[in-house]
Short mmCIF file of C-alpha atoms (C1' of nucleotides) in Angstrom, two decimals:
data_model
loop_
_atom_site.label_atom_id
_atom_site.label_comp_id
_atom_site.label_asym_id
_atom_site.label_seq_id
_atom_site.Cartn_x
_atom_site.Cartn_y
_atom_site.Cartn_z
CA MET A 1 -60.53 79.18 70.38
CA ASN A 2 -62.40 76.97 67.74
CA GLU A 3 -62.73 73.22 68.01
CA GLN A 4 -63.99 71.53 65.00
CA SER A 5 -65.23 68.32 65.19
CA ASN A 6 -67.08 65.37 62.09
CA GLU A 7 -70.58 64.93 63.47
CA GLU A 8 -73.11 63.27 61.01
CA VAL A 9 -76.39 65.94 61.07
CA CYS A 10 -79.75 65.11 59.52
CA MET A 11 -80.97 66.37 56.84
CA CYS A 12 -84.20 67.45 58.55
CA ALA A 13 -81.97 70.24 60.14
CA LEU A 14 -82.69 72.25 57.42
CA ASP A 15 -86.62 71.76 57.10
CA GLY A 16 -87.11 75.29 59.33
CA THR A 17 -83.67 77.05 57.92
CA MET A 18 -85.68 76.60 54.37
CA ASP A 19 -88.85 77.17 55.47
CA LEU A 20 -87.43 80.52 55.95
CA LEU A 21 -84.35 80.91 53.67
CA GLY A 22 -87.37 79.81 50.85
CA LYS A 23 -89.64 82.78 51.28
CA LYS A 24 -89.27 85.98 48.78
CA TRP A 25 -87.74 88.01 50.48
CA ALA A 26 -85.24 85.92 53.40
CA LEU A 27 -82.12 86.25 51.82
CA PHE A 28 -82.15 90.26 50.48
CA THR A 29 -83.41 90.89 54.13
CA ILE A 30 -80.81 89.57 55.52
CA ASN A 31 -77.69 90.60 53.43
CA ALA A 32 -79.30 94.94 52.90
CA ILE A 33 -79.22 94.04 56.60
CA GLY A 34 -75.82 92.61 57.43
CA ASN A 35 -74.87 95.32 54.71
CA HIS A 36 -75.77 98.01 56.10
CA GLY A 37 -75.20 97.19 60.01
CA SER A 38 -78.10 98.64 61.76
CA VAL A 39 -80.80 99.84 59.16
CA ARG A 40 -84.54 101.03 59.56
CA PHE A 41 -87.83 99.42 58.04
CA LYS A 42 -88.37 102.01 55.89
CA ASP A 43 -84.20 102.43 54.55
CA LEU A 44 -84.43 98.21 54.08
CA TYR A 45 -88.15 99.17 52.51
CA SER A 46 -86.89 100.91 49.61
CA GLU A 47 -84.27 99.06 48.99
CA LEU A 48 -85.77 95.61 48.58
CA HIS A 49 -88.04 97.35 46.01
CA ARG A 50 -91.79 96.06 45.64
CA ILE A 51 -91.44 94.00 48.88
CA SER A 52 -94.31 95.17 50.52
CA PRO A 53 -94.62 96.78 54.37
CA SER A 54 -96.84 93.32 55.51
CA THR A 55 -94.37 91.18 53.99
CA LEU A 56 -91.37 93.11 55.20
CA SER A 57 -93.42 92.91 58.35
CA SER A 58 -93.66 89.21 58.59
CA ILE A 59 -89.93 88.65 57.42
CA LEU A 60 -88.35 90.84 60.36
CA HIS A 61 -90.24 88.88 62.52
CA GLN A 62 -89.08 85.16 61.67
CA LEU A 63 -85.26 86.09 62.12
CA GLU A 64 -86.03 87.56 65.24
CA SER A 65 -87.50 85.21 66.82
CA ARG A 66 -85.21 82.42 64.93
CA GLY A 67 -82.03 84.86 67.07
CA VAL A 68 -81.22 85.96 63.14
CA VAL A 69 -81.41 89.45 63.64
CA SER A 70 -81.93 92.14 66.81
CA ARG A 71 -84.38 94.38 66.78
CA GLU A 72 -83.98 98.23 68.40
CA SER A 73 -86.55 100.34 68.96
CA PHE A 74 -85.39 104.42 70.43
CA ALA A 75 -88.03 106.22 72.48
CA GLU A 76 -88.38 109.69 69.71
CA ILE A 77 -90.35 111.61 67.95
CA PRO A 78 -91.30 110.06 64.91
CA PRO A 79 -89.85 106.45 65.94
CA ARG A 80 -86.77 104.93 65.08
CA VAL A 81 -86.53 100.68 64.97
CA GLU A 82 -82.60 99.59 64.23
CA TYR A 83 -82.37 96.39 62.45
CA ARG A 84 -78.85 94.97 63.16
CA LEU A 85 -77.01 91.12 62.20
CA THR A 86 -76.93 89.05 65.86
CA GLN A 87 -73.94 87.03 65.57
CA ASN A 88 -75.42 83.96 65.26
CA GLY A 89 -77.10 85.81 61.54
CA ILE A 90 -73.76 86.53 60.84
CA GLU A 91 -72.20 83.00 60.71
CA LEU A 92 -75.09 82.48 58.60
CA ARG A 93 -74.41 85.03 55.87
CA GLN A 94 -70.99 83.50 55.72
CA ALA A 95 -72.86 79.65 55.16
CA ILE A 96 -75.19 80.99 52.31
CA LEU A 97 -72.02 81.94 50.01
CA PRO A 98 -70.75 78.55 48.46
CA LEU A 99 -74.75 77.66 48.07
CA LEU A 100 -74.05 81.41 46.50
CA ALA A 101 -71.09 80.46 44.83
CA TRP A 102 -73.09 76.67 43.11
CA ALA A 103 -76.36 79.25 42.34
CA SER A 104 -74.33 82.26 40.22
CA ARG A 105 -72.47 79.52 38.71
CA GLN A 106 -76.37 78.15 36.57
CA ASP A 107 -76.83 79.30 33.15
CA ASP A 108 -79.85 81.27 34.30
CA TYR A 109 -78.00 83.72 37.01
CA ALA A 110 -76.14 85.40 33.35
CA ARG A 111 -78.95 85.79 32.58
CA GLN A 112 -80.13 88.22 34.84
CA ALA A 113 -77.33 89.72 36.15
CA GLU A 114 -77.85 92.40 34.38
CA LYS A 115 -80.21 93.72 35.69
CA CYS A 116 -79.51 93.15 39.62
CA ASP A 117 -78.97 95.40 42.17
CA PRO A 118 -75.95 96.66 43.12
CA ARG A 119 -76.84 97.44 46.68
CA GLN A 120 -77.08 93.20 46.55
CA TYR A 121 -74.06 92.41 45.24
CA VAL A 122 -71.51 89.73 47.38
CA LYS A 123 -68.25 89.19 47.82
CA VAL A 124 -67.72 85.36 46.73
CA THR A 125 -64.85 82.99 45.92
CA LEU A 126 -65.29 81.53 42.83
CA SER A 127 -63.24 78.44 42.46
CA ARG A 128 -64.66 75.55 39.03
CA ASP A 129 -61.99 72.92 38.33
CA ARG A 130 -61.76 71.79 34.89
CA MET B 1 -56.63 72.67 37.31
CA ASN B 2 -58.94 74.63 39.41
CA GLU B 3 -59.37 78.08 38.80
CA GLN B 4 -59.83 80.17 41.34
CA SER B 5 -61.25 84.38 41.44
CA ASN B 6 -63.20 86.46 44.10
CA GLU B 7 -66.36 88.31 41.91
CA GLU B 8 -68.69 90.94 42.85
CA VAL B 9 -72.56 88.04 43.09
CA CYS B 10 -75.05 89.77 43.42
CA MET B 11 -77.92 87.52 45.72
CA CYS B 12 -80.36 87.05 43.16
CA ALA B 13 -78.80 84.78 41.70
CA LEU B 14 -80.38 82.70 44.56
CA ASP B 15 -83.38 83.56 43.88
CA GLY B 16 -83.69 80.95 41.46
CA THR B 17 -81.78 78.08 43.82
CA MET B 18 -84.50 79.20 46.58
CA ASP B 19 -87.54 78.81 45.21
CA LEU B 20 -86.61 75.04 43.99
CA LEU B 21 -84.19 74.56 47.39
CA GLY B 22 -87.23 75.89 49.82
CA LYS B 23 -89.67 73.61 48.93
CA LYS B 24 -90.60 71.27 51.21
CA TRP B 25 -89.03 67.61 49.51
CA ALA B 26 -86.02 69.40 47.74
CA LEU B 27 -83.16 68.98 49.83
CA PHE B 28 -84.04 65.65 51.30
CA THR B 29 -84.81 63.75 47.29
CA ILE B 30 -81.22 64.96 46.44
CA ASN B 31 -79.97 63.85 49.45
CA ALA B 32 -81.67 60.62 48.57
CA ILE B 33 -80.31 60.04 45.55
CA GLY B 34 -76.34 62.04 46.06
CA ASN B 35 -76.73 58.92 49.39
CA HIS B 36 -78.05 55.84 46.98
CA GLY B 37 -75.55 57.12 44.02
CA SER B 38 -78.87 55.33 41.58
CA VAL B 39 -82.36 54.68 42.94
CA ARG B 40 -85.64 54.05 41.33
CA PHE B 41 -89.43 56.24 42.06
CA LYS B 42 -90.57 53.78 44.11
CA ASP B 43 -87.06 53.71 46.69
CA LEU B 44 -87.06 57.10 46.40
CA TYR B 45 -91.01 57.36 47.11
CA SER B 46 -90.80 54.84 50.01
CA GLU B 47 -87.47 56.91 51.32
CA LEU B 48 -89.18 59.72 51.84
CA HIS B 49 -91.53 58.96 54.42
CA ARG B 50 -94.98 60.40 53.80
CA ILE B 51 -94.34 62.07 49.95
CA SER B 52 -96.76 62.05 47.42
CA PRO B 53 -96.05 60.68 43.74
CA SER B 54 -96.95 63.34 42.43
CA THR B 55 -94.88 65.66 44.67
CA LEU B 56 -92.16 63.14 44.46
CA SER B 57 -92.89 63.76 40.58
CA SER B 58 -92.87 67.14 40.40
CA ILE B 59 -89.34 67.72 42.22
CA LEU B 60 -88.28 65.60 40.61
CA HIS B 61 -89.03 67.18 36.94
CA GLN B 62 -87.90 70.72 38.29
CA LEU B 63 -84.19 68.85 39.16
CA GLU B 64 -83.62 67.29 36.20
CA SER B 65 -85.29 70.81 34.35
CA ARG B 66 -82.63 72.54 36.55
CA GLY B 67 -79.07 69.88 35.25
CA VAL B 68 -79.29 68.68 38.90
CA VAL B 69 -80.93 65.86 38.76
CA SER B 70 -80.68 62.89 35.48
CA ARG B 71 -83.00 60.30 34.62
CA GLU B 72 -82.56 56.81 33.06
CA SER B 73 -85.19 54.60 31.28
CA PHE B 74 -85.82 51.28 30.72
CA ALA B 75 -87.10 49.80 28.26
CA GLU B 76 -88.29 46.57 30.72
CA ILE B 77 -91.18 45.08 31.19
CA PRO B 78 -91.95 46.24 34.26
CA PRO B 79 -90.24 49.66 33.50
CA ARG B 80 -87.65 50.72 35.67
CA VAL B 81 -85.86 53.89 35.80
CA GLU B 82 -83.24 55.82 37.91
CA TYR B 83 -82.25 59.08 39.13
CA ARG B 84 -79.03 60.07 39.83
CA LEU B 85 -76.87 62.95 40.95
CA THR B 86 -75.48 64.72 38.19
CA GLN B 87 -72.04 66.56 38.41
CA ASN B 88 -73.84 69.95 39.35
CA GLY B 89 -75.70 68.35 41.87
CA ILE B 90 -73.13 66.31 43.32
CA GLU B 91 -71.73 70.73 44.04
CA LEU B 92 -74.27 71.39 45.25
CA ARG B 93 -74.99 69.01 48.06
CA GLN B 94 -71.49 70.19 48.71
CA ALA B 95 -72.39 74.39 48.79
CA ILE B 96 -75.32 73.41 51.48
CA LEU B 97 -73.18 70.93 54.20
CA PRO B 98 -71.95 74.24 55.68
CA LEU B 99 -75.95 76.14 56.04
CA LEU B 100 -76.83 72.37 56.98
CA ALA B 101 -73.36 72.74 59.78
CA TRP B 102 -75.22 76.47 60.66
CA ALA B 103 -78.43 74.99 60.96
CA SER B 104 -77.84 71.98 63.39
CA ARG B 105 -76.01 74.18 66.06
CA GLN B 106 -79.57 75.93 65.95
CA ASP B 107 -81.83 75.63 69.48
CA ASP B 108 -84.87 74.09 67.71
CA TYR B 109 -82.64 71.03 65.80
CA ALA B 110 -82.15 68.96 69.54
CA ARG B 111 -85.46 68.96 69.85
CA GLN B 112 -85.83 66.76 66.85
CA ALA B 113 -82.39 65.61 66.56
CA GLU B 114 -83.92 62.09 67.65
CA LYS B 115 -86.20 61.98 64.97
CA CYS B 116 -84.70 61.51 62.65
CA ASP B 117 -84.33 59.02 59.92
CA PRO B 118 -80.98 57.65 59.50
CA ARG B 119 -80.82 57.40 56.56
CA GLN B 120 -80.73 61.26 56.00
CA TYR B 121 -77.33 61.12 58.14
CA VAL B 122 -74.59 63.65 56.31
CA LYS B 123 -71.48 64.26 57.46
CA VAL B 124 -70.67 67.60 58.68
CA THR B 125 -67.60 69.17 59.95
CA LEU B 126 -68.73 71.28 62.98
CA SER B 127 -66.49 74.34 63.38
CA ARG B 128 -67.58 77.12 66.98
CA ASP B 129 -66.08 79.84 67.48
CA ARG B 130 -65.41 79.84 71.33
"C1'" DC C 1 -93.38 50.10 38.40
"C1'" DT C 2 -93.77 54.82 37.00
"C1'" DG C 3 -95.78 58.00 37.17
"C1'" DT C 4 -100.41 61.55 36.41
"C1'" DA C 5 -104.90 63.17 36.49
"C1'" DT C 6 -108.13 65.67 39.49
"C1'" DC C 7 -109.50 67.53 43.57
"C1'" DC C 8 -109.42 70.12 47.59
"C1'" DT C 9 -106.53 73.16 51.25
"C1'" DA C 10 -103.37 75.58 53.12
"C1'" DA C 11 -99.59 78.94 53.59
"C1'" DT C 12 -97.48 82.55 50.97
"C1'" DA C 13 -97.50 87.90 49.17
"C1'" DG C 14 -99.18 91.47 47.00
"C1'" DA C 15 -101.84 96.22 47.86
"C1'" DT C 16 -103.62 99.02 49.37
"C1'" DA C 17 -105.62 101.33 53.85
"C1'" DC C 18 -105.70 103.10 58.17
"C1'" DT C 19 -103.62 102.55 63.44
"C1'" DG C 20 -99.96 104.52 67.08
"C1'" DC D 1 -91.61 106.31 61.30
"C1'" DA D 2 -93.75 102.33 62.03
"C1'" DG D 3 -95.47 99.11 61.55
"C1'" DT D 4 -100.90 96.02 61.25
"C1'" DA D 5 -105.40 95.17 59.41
"C1'" DT D 6 -108.21 93.40 55.34
"C1'" DC D 7 -108.64 91.81 51.31
"C1'" DT D 8 -107.23 88.82 47.23
"C1'" DA D 9 -104.21 85.97 43.39
"C1'" DT D 10 -100.80 82.64 43.48
"C1'" DT D 11 -98.69 78.80 44.81
"C1'" DA D 12 -97.21 74.00 47.61
"C1'" DG D 13 -98.65 70.16 48.65
"C1'" DG D 14 -101.13 66.11 50.04
"C1'" DA D 15 -104.97 62.26 49.45
"C1'" DT D 16 -106.27 59.75 46.25
"C1'" DA D 17 -107.56 57.09 42.36
"C1'" DC D 18 -106.65 56.16 37.98
"C1'" DA D 19 -103.21 55.65 33.18
"C1'" DG D 20 -99.11 53.44 29.80
#
DNA sequence: CTGTATCCTAATAGATACTG
DNA sequence: CAGTATCTATTAGGATACAG
């Protein structure tokens, strides 16, 4: 079942969210985890080309503490840890799609689009008045 | 007329956008300008409580250079300058609404909602499965 | 009024080495 | 493998004074 309502919400609701998403690797990390379903630290580390382990570790902690990502640790040798999006994280990933569509229409996107990592692609519905 | 298409877009389209929107005052500035239609530097300065003039100046330059905001200067004494959203800026403001709706459902929003500046309120459609 | 210039502090993130 | 610790460079942003 689905409930809808019109509410007044303050922009400052986005303060904490933008603190997080404004971080250089946050969106790539969320997207990469979502694409994989479940993924290990080392795979994120190699897929997010040029991130440092300390930065990835920091981002994962923040995503986990905000309930966007869950972490499951397995008692094996060598150790194995799997990260996945929570339901809340899946909803966040949906919520950024309109912004992604907007960004893809900006001039600066065309210039860099060819150099993009194919694993970081997302399908969006682009609509444009004209 | 309206054209729709499904396209693959890279997350890195958001790189520059998040660089901008992740800045502490960017969204408040966009929203305040949008609420006013047209607004002067000093009015933004007082409405965005606790921003510094150098920071506001910097944000306005960035918004202008990205085609989100337009600046019109009048040859009067005392000087007058009016800022407004471009069409592109209006679309950006729409595009962040789903993210705002998501953010408003997070635990940390309830805690601070009472202290919000009423001039920074936005109407959003909240939907929630249950 | 509309900003800019300067100074200063805090936060971000990269590289690298190292631990459990 | 999955991180943490340390060090460093760059950037963000606040306060204040001042210029056009």
